[in-house]
Tab-separated table of C-alpha atoms in Angstrom:
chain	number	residue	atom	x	y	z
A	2	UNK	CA	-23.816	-41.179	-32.915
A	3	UNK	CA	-26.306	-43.963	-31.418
A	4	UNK	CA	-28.083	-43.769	-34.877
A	5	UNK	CA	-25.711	-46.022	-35.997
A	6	UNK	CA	-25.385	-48.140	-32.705
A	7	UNK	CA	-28.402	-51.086	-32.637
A	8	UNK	CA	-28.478	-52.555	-29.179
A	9	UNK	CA	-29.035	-56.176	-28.964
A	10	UNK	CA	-31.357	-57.670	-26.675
A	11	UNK	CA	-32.586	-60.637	-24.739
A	12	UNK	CA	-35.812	-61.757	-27.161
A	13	UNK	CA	-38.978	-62.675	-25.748
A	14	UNK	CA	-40.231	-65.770	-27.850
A	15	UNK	CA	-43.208	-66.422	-25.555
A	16	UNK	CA	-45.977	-65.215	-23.568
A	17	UNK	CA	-44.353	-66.756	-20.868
A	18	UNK	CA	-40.726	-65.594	-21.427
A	19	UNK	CA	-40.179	-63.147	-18.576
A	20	UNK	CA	-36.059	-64.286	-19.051
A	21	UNK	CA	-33.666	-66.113	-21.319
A	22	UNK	CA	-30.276	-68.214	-21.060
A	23	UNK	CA	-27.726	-66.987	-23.893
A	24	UNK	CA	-26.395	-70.729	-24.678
A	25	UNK	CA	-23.996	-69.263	-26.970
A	26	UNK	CA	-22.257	-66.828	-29.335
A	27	UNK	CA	-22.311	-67.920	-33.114
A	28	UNK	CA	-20.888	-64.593	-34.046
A	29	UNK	CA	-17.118	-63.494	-33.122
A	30	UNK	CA	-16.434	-59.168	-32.216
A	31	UNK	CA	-15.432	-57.871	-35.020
A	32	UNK	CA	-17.277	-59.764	-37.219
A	33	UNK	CA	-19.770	-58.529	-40.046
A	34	UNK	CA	-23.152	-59.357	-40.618
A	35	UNK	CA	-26.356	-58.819	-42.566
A	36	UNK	CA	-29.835	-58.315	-41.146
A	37	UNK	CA	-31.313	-61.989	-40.498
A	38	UNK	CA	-27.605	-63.533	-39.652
A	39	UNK	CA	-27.574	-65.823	-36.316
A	40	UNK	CA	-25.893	-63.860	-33.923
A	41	UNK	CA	-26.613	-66.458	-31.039
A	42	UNK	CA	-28.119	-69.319	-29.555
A	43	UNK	CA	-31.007	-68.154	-26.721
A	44	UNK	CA	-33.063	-70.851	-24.411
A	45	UNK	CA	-35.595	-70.806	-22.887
A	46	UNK	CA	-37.476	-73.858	-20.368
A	47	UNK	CA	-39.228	-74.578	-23.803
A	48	UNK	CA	-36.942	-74.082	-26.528
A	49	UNK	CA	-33.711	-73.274	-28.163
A	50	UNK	CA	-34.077	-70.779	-31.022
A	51	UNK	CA	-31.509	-68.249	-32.857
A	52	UNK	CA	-31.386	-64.974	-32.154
A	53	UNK	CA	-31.145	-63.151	-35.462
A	54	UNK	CA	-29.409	-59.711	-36.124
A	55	UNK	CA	-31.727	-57.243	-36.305
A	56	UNK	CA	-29.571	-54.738	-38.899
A	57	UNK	CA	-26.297	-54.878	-40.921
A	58	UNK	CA	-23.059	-54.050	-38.794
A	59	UNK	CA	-20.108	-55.348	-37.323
A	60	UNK	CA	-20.791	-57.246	-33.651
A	61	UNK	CA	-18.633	-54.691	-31.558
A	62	UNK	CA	-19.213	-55.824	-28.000
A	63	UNK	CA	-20.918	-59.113	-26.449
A	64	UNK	CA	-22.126	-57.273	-23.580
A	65	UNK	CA	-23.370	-60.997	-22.172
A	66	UNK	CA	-21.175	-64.353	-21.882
A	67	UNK	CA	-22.474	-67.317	-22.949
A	68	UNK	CA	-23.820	-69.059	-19.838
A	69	UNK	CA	-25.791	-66.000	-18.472
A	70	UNK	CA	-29.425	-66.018	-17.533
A	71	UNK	CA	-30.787	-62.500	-18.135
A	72	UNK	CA	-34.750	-60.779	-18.237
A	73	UNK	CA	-36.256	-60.323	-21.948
A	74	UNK	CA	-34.963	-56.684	-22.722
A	75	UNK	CA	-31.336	-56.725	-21.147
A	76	UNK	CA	-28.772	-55.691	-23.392
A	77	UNK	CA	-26.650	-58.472	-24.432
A	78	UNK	CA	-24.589	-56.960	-27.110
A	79	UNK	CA	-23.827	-53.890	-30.061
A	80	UNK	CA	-23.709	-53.985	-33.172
A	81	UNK	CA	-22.356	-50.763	-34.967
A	82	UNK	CA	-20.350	-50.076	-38.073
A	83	UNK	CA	-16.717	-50.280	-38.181
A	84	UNK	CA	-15.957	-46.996	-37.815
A	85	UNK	CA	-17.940	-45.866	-34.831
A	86	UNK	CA	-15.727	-45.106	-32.012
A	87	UNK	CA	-14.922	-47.432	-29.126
A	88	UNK	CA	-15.925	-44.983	-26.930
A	89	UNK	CA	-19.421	-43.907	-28.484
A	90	UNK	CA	-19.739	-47.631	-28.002
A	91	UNK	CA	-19.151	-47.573	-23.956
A	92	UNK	CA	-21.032	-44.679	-23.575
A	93	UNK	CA	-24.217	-46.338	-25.390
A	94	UNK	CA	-23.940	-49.364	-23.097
A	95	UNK	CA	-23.689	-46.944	-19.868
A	96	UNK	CA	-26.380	-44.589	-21.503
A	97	UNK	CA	-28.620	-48.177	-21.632
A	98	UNK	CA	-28.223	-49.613	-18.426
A	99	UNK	CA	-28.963	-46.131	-17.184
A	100	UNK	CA	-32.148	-45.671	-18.792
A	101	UNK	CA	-33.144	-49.353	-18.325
A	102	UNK	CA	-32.048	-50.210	-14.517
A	103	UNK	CA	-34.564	-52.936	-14.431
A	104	UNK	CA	-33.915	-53.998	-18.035
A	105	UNK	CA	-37.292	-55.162	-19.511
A	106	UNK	CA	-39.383	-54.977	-15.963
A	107	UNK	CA	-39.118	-51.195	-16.655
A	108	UNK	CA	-40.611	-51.442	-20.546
A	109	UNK	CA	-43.219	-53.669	-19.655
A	110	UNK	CA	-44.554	-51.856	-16.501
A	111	UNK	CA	-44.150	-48.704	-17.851
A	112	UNK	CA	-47.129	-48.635	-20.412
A	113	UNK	CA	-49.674	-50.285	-18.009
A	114	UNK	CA	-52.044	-47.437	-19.637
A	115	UNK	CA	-51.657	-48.117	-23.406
A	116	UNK	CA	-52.601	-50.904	-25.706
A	117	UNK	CA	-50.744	-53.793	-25.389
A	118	UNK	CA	-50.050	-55.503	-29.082
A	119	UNK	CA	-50.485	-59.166	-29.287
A	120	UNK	CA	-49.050	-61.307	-32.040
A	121	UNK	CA	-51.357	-64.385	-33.014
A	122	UNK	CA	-49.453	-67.308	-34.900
A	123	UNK	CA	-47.317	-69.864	-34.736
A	124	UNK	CA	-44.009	-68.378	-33.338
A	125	UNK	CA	-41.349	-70.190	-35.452
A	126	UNK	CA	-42.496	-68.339	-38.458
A	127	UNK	CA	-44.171	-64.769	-36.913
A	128	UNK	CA	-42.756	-61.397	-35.980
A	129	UNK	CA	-40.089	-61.277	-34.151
A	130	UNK	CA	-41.822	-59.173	-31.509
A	131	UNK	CA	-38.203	-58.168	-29.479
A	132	UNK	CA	-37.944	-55.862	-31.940
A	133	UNK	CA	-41.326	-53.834	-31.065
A	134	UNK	CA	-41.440	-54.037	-27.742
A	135	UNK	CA	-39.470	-50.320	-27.150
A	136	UNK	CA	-42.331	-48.664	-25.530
A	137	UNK	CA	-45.029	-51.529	-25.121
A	138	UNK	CA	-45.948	-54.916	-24.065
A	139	UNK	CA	-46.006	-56.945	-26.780
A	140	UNK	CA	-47.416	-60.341	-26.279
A	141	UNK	CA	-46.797	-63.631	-28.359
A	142	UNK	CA	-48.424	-66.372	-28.214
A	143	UNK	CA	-48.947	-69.580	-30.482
A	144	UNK	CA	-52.285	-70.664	-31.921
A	145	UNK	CA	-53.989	-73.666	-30.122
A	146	UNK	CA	-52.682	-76.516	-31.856
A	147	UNK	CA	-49.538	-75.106	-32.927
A	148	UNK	CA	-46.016	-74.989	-31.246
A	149	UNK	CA	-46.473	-75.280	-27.312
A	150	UNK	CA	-50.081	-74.194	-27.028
A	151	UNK	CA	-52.802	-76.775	-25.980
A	152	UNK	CA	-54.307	-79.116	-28.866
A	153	UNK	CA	-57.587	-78.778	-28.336
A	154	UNK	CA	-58.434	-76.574	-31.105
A	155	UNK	CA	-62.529	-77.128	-30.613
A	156	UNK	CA	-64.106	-77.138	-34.146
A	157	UNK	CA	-60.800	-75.402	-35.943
A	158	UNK	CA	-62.649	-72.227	-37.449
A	159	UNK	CA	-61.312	-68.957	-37.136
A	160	UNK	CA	-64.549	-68.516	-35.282
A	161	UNK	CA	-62.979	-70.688	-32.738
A	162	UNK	CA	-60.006	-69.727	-32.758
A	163	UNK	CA	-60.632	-65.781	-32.278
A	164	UNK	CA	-62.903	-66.760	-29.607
A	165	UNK	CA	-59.454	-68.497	-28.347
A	166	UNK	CA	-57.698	-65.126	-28.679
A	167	UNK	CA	-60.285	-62.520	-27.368
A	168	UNK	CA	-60.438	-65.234	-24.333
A	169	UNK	CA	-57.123	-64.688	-23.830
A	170	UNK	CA	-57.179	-60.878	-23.484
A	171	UNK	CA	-59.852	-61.204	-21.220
A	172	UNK	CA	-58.069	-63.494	-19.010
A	173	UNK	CA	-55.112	-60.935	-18.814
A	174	UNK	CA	-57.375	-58.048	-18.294
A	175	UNK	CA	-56.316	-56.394	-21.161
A	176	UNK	CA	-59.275	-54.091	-22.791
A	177	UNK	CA	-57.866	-53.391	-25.871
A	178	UNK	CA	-54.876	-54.358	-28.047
A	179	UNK	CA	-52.676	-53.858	-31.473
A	180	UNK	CA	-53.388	-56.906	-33.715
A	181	UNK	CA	-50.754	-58.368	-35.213
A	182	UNK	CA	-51.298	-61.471	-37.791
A	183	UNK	CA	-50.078	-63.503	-40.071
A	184	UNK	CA	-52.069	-66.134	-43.040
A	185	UNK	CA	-53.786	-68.004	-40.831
A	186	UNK	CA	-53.335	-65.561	-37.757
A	187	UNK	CA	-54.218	-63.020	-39.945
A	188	UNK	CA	-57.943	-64.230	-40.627
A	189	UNK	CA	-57.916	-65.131	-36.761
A	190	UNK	CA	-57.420	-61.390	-36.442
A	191	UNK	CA	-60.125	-59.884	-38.839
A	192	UNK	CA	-62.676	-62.253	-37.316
A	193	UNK	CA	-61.920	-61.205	-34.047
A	194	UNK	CA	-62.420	-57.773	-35.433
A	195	UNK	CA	-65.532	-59.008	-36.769
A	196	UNK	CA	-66.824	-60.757	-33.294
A	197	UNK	CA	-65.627	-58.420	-30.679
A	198	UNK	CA	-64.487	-55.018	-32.331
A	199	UNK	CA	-64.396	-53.812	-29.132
A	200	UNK	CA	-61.217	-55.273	-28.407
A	201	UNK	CA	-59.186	-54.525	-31.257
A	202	UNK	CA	-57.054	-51.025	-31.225
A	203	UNK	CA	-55.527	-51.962	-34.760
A	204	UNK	CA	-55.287	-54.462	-37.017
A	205	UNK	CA	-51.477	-55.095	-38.822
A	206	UNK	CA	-51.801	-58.144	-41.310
A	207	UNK	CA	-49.120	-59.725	-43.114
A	208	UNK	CA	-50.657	-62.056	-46.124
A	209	UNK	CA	-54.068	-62.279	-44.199
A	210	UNK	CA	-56.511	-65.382	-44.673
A	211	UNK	CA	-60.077	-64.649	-45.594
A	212	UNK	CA	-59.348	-62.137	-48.235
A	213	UNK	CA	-59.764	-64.608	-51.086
A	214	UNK	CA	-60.297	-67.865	-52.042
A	215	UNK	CA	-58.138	-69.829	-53.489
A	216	UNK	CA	-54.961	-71.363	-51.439
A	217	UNK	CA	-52.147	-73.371	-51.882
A	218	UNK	CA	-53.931	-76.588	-50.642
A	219	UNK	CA	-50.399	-78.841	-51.077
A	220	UNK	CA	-48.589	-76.482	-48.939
A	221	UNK	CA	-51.111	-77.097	-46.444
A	222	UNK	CA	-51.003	-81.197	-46.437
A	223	UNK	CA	-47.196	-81.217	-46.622
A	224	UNK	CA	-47.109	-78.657	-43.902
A	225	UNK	CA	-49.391	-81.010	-41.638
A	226	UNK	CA	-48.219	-83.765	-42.765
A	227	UNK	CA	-44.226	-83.917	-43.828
A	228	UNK	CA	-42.258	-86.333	-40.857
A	229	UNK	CA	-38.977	-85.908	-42.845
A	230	UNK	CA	-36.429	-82.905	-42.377
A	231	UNK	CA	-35.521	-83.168	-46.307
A	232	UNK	CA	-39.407	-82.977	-47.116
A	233	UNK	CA	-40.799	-80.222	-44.109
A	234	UNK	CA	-37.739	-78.322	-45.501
A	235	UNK	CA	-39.160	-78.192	-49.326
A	236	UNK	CA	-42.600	-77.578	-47.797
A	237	UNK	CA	-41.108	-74.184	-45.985
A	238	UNK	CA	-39.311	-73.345	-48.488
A	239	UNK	CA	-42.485	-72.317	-50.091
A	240	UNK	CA	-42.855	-69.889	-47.234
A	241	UNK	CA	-39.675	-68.093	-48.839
A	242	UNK	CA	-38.236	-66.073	-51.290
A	243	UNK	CA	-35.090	-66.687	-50.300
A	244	UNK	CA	-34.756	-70.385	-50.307
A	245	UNK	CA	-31.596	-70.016	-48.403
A	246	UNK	CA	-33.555	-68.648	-45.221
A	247	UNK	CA	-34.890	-71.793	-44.484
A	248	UNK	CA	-32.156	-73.432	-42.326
A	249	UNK	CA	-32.221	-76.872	-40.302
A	250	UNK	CA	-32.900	-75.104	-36.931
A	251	UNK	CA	-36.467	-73.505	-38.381
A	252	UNK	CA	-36.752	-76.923	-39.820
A	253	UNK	CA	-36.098	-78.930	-36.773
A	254	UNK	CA	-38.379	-76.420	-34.640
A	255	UNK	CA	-41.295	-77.082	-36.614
A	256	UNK	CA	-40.911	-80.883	-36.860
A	257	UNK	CA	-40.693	-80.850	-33.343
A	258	UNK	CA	-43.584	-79.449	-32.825
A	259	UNK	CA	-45.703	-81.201	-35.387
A	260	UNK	CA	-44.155	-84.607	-33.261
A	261	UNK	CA	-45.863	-83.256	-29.987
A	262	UNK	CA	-48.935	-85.803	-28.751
A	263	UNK	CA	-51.962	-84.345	-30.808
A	264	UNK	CA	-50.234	-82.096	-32.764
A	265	UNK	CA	-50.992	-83.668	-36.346
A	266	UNK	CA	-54.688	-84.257	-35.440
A	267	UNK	CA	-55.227	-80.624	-34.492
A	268	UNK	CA	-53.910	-79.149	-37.214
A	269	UNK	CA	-55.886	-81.326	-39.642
A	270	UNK	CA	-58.916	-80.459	-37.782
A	271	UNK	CA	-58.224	-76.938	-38.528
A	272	UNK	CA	-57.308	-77.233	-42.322
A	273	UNK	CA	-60.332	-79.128	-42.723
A	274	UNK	CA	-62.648	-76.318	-41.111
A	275	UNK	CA	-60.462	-73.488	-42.624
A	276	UNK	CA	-59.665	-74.610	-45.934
A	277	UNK	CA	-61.726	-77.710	-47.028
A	278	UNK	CA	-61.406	-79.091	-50.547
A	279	UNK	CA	-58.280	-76.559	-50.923
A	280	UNK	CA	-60.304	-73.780	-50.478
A	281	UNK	CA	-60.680	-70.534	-48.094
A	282	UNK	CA	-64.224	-71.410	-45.981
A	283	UNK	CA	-64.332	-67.497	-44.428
A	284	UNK	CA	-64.707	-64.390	-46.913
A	285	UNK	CA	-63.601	-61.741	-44.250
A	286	UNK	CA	-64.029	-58.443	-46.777
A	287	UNK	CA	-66.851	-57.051	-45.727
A	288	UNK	CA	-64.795	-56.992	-42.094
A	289	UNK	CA	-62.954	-54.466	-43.438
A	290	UNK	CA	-65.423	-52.446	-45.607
A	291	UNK	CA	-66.439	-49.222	-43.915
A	292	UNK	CA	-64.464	-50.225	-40.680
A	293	UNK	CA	-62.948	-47.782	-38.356
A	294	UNK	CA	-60.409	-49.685	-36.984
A	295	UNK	CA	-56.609	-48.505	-38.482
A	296	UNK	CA	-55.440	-51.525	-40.539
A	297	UNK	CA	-52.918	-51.859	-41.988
A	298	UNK	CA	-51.525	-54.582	-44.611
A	299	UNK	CA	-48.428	-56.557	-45.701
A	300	UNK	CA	-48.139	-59.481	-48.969
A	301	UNK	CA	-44.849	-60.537	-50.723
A	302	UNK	CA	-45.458	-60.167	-54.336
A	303	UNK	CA	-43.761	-63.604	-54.876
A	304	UNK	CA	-46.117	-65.891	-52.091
A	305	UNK	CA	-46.651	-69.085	-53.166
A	306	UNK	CA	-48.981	-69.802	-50.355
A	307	UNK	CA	-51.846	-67.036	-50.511
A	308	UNK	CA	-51.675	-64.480	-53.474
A	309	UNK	CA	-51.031	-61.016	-53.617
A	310	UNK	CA	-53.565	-60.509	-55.696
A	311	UNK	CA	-56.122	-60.663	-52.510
A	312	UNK	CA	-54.883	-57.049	-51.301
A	313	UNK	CA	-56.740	-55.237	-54.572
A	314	UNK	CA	-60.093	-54.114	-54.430
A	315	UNK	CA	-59.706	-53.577	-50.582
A	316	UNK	CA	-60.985	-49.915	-49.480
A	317	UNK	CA	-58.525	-47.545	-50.295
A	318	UNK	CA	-58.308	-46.360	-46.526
A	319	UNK	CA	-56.337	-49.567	-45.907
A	320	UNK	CA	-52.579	-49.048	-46.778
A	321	UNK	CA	-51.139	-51.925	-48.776
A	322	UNK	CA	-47.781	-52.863	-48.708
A	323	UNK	CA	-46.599	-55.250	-51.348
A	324	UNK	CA	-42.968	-56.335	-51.177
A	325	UNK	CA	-41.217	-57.453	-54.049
A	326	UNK	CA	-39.228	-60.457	-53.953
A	327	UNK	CA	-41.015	-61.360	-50.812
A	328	UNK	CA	-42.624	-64.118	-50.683
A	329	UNK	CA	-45.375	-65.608	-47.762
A	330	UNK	CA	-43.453	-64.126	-44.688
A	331	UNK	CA	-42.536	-61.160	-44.950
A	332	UNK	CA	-42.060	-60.500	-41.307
A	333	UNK	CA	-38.687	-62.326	-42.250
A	334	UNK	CA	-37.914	-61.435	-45.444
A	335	UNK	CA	-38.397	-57.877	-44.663
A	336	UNK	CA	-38.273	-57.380	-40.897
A	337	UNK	CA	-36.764	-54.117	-40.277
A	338	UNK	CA	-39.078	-52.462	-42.915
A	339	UNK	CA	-42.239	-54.723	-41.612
A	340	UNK	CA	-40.929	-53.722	-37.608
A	341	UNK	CA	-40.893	-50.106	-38.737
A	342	UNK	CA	-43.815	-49.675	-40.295
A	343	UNK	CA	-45.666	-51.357	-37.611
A	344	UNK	CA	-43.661	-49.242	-34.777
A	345	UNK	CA	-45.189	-46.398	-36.121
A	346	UNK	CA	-48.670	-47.608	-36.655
A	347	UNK	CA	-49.425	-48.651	-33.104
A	348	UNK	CA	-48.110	-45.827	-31.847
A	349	UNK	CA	-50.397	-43.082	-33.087
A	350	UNK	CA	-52.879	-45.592	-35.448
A	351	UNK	CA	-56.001	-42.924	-35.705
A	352	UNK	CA	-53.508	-40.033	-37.112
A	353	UNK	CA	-52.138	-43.430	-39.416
A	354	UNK	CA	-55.887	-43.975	-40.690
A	355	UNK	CA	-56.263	-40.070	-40.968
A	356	UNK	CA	-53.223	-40.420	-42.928
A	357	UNK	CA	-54.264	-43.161	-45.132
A	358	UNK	CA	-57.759	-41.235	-45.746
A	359	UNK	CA	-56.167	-37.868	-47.070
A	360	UNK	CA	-54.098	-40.049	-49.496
A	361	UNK	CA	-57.404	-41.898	-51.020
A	362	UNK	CA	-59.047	-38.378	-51.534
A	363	UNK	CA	-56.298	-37.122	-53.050
């Protein structure tokens, strides 16, 4: 019966996020909703953001009142179809909080061992990492100069900014990890690849930089530099599909951040270095060429920003995945396939590659 049962839980938006305040409900029981609906409002000491429903279903219990404080993992509601059962529904929330006494202390202790995955990007717009963190510690963090992160981005490159990231492992003793990046966090994590192989356990991409070299250079001054929510709201459109994904709180999260002391100058520093004269500075293929590390990769056929047109002629070991009507983030316009796919990747990524090998010879 739990097939159809999706437990909700606390999110962890943050490196730092060990818990989170559920402000609010924006969903009634009984209600229905599609994957990517706001189910709630969650804060944190540094932000407000929605919590977004992870399937289709109706919301059968809010496990959680608004007002609580609980750790990153606790259960906080169900969602289910109509017709399961009240009581399959009570004995999934008893079945939970017996398996997770400690809620998410448990999950993150109890892999100490494995890989960790780490998510490089600007938050607003990554994976949402609550999603993979069943039987891992997933960490997310955002790139100097965006979101909360410091901005002092050095001399911008990815160079720089993978020296930012493999720093960062370091720091939390953590020998090797599952990649996880997106556009410009993507190219962050195939130079890290490049510079310190070592450290990398897997690469999963989603519409990588450095695979081409053309960009959408006025997507990447408006994004910079747009101070109005009518015009940062055409900009991230672009990001989308789906125009109607784009809502005022994404908008209003990433004008807040672009109003943060330094914020602006940062990020200019690192278009200039990354992509001067509207064009790609770093041709990453030859990263991948002959590389042992499992990698997978993600594009929405429709992305305005980087083409999918940059995942052909890659080495046929490397499993493509191009969405259609997807456009420059799929993380959001396809999460459940995107968390899926990387769910199973990480957790057995060598047998993956083997996989992905057998198919090219075939």
């Amino acid at each position: 019966m739990t097939d159809t049962i999706t437990a909700l839980t606390m999110p962890k938006f943050g490196l730092a996020m060990t818990e989170g305040k559920l402000a609010s409900w924006t969903v009634s029981v009984g209600q229905s909703v599609q994957q990517g609906d706001e189910l709630a409002d969650i804060e944190t000491t540094k932000i407000t953001s929605s919590y977004e429903s992870p399937a289709a279903g109706v919301l059968r219990k809010q496990v959680a009142e608004a007002g609580e404080t609980l750790p990153v993992g606790a259960l906080i509601g169900v969602l289910a179809d109509a017709e399961t059962p009240d009581v399959d529904i009570e004995a999934f929330i008893k079945n939970f909080h017996a398996d997770n006494p400690q809620d998410a202390a448990a999950t993150q202790d109890a892999t100490a061992g494995e890989p960790k995955q780490i998510t490089v990007g600007e938050h607003t717009l990554n994976v949402r990492d609550d999603a993979l963190a069943a039987d891992r510690r997933v960490i997310a963090f955002d790139l100097p100069g965006h979101g909360a992160s410091s901005k002092n981005v050095g001399t911008g490159t990815l160079a720089f900014l993978a020296g930012v990231v493999s720093d960062l492992l370091q720091t939390l003793k953590i020998e090797k990890a599952h990649v996880v990046g997106h556009s410009l966090g993507g190219g962050i994590a195939l130079t890290l690849l490049r510079d310190h192989p070592e450290q990398v356990a897997s690469l999963n991409l989603m519409a990588p930089a450095g695979l081409g070299k053309d960009v959408n250079a006025d997507f990447i001054s408006a994004f910079v530099d747009s101070e109005s929510s009518r015009d940062m709201k055409a900009v991230l459109q672009m990001l989308v599909y789906n125009k109607a994904l784009v809502g005022r709180k994404m908008v209003d999260a990433v004008l807040r951040a672009r109003r943060l002391d330094g914020a602006r100058d940062a990020l200019h520093v690192i278009a200039k270095a990354c992509f001067p004269n509207g064009h790609q500075a770093d041709d990453l293929r030859s990263v991948l060429a002959g590389a042992e590390t499992p990698t997978q990769i993600f594009w929405g056929k429709e992305d305005e920003i980087l083409s999918a047109s940059n995942a052909s002629g890659l080495p046929d070991i490397i499993p493509v995945t191009v969405f259609e009507e997807t456009g420059h983030l799929p993380q959001l316009e396809r999460a459940t396939d995107m968390n899926k796919a990387i769910a199973v990747f990480v957790k057995d990524p060598e047998a993956a590659l083997s996989m992905a090998r057998m198919d090219a010879t075939a």
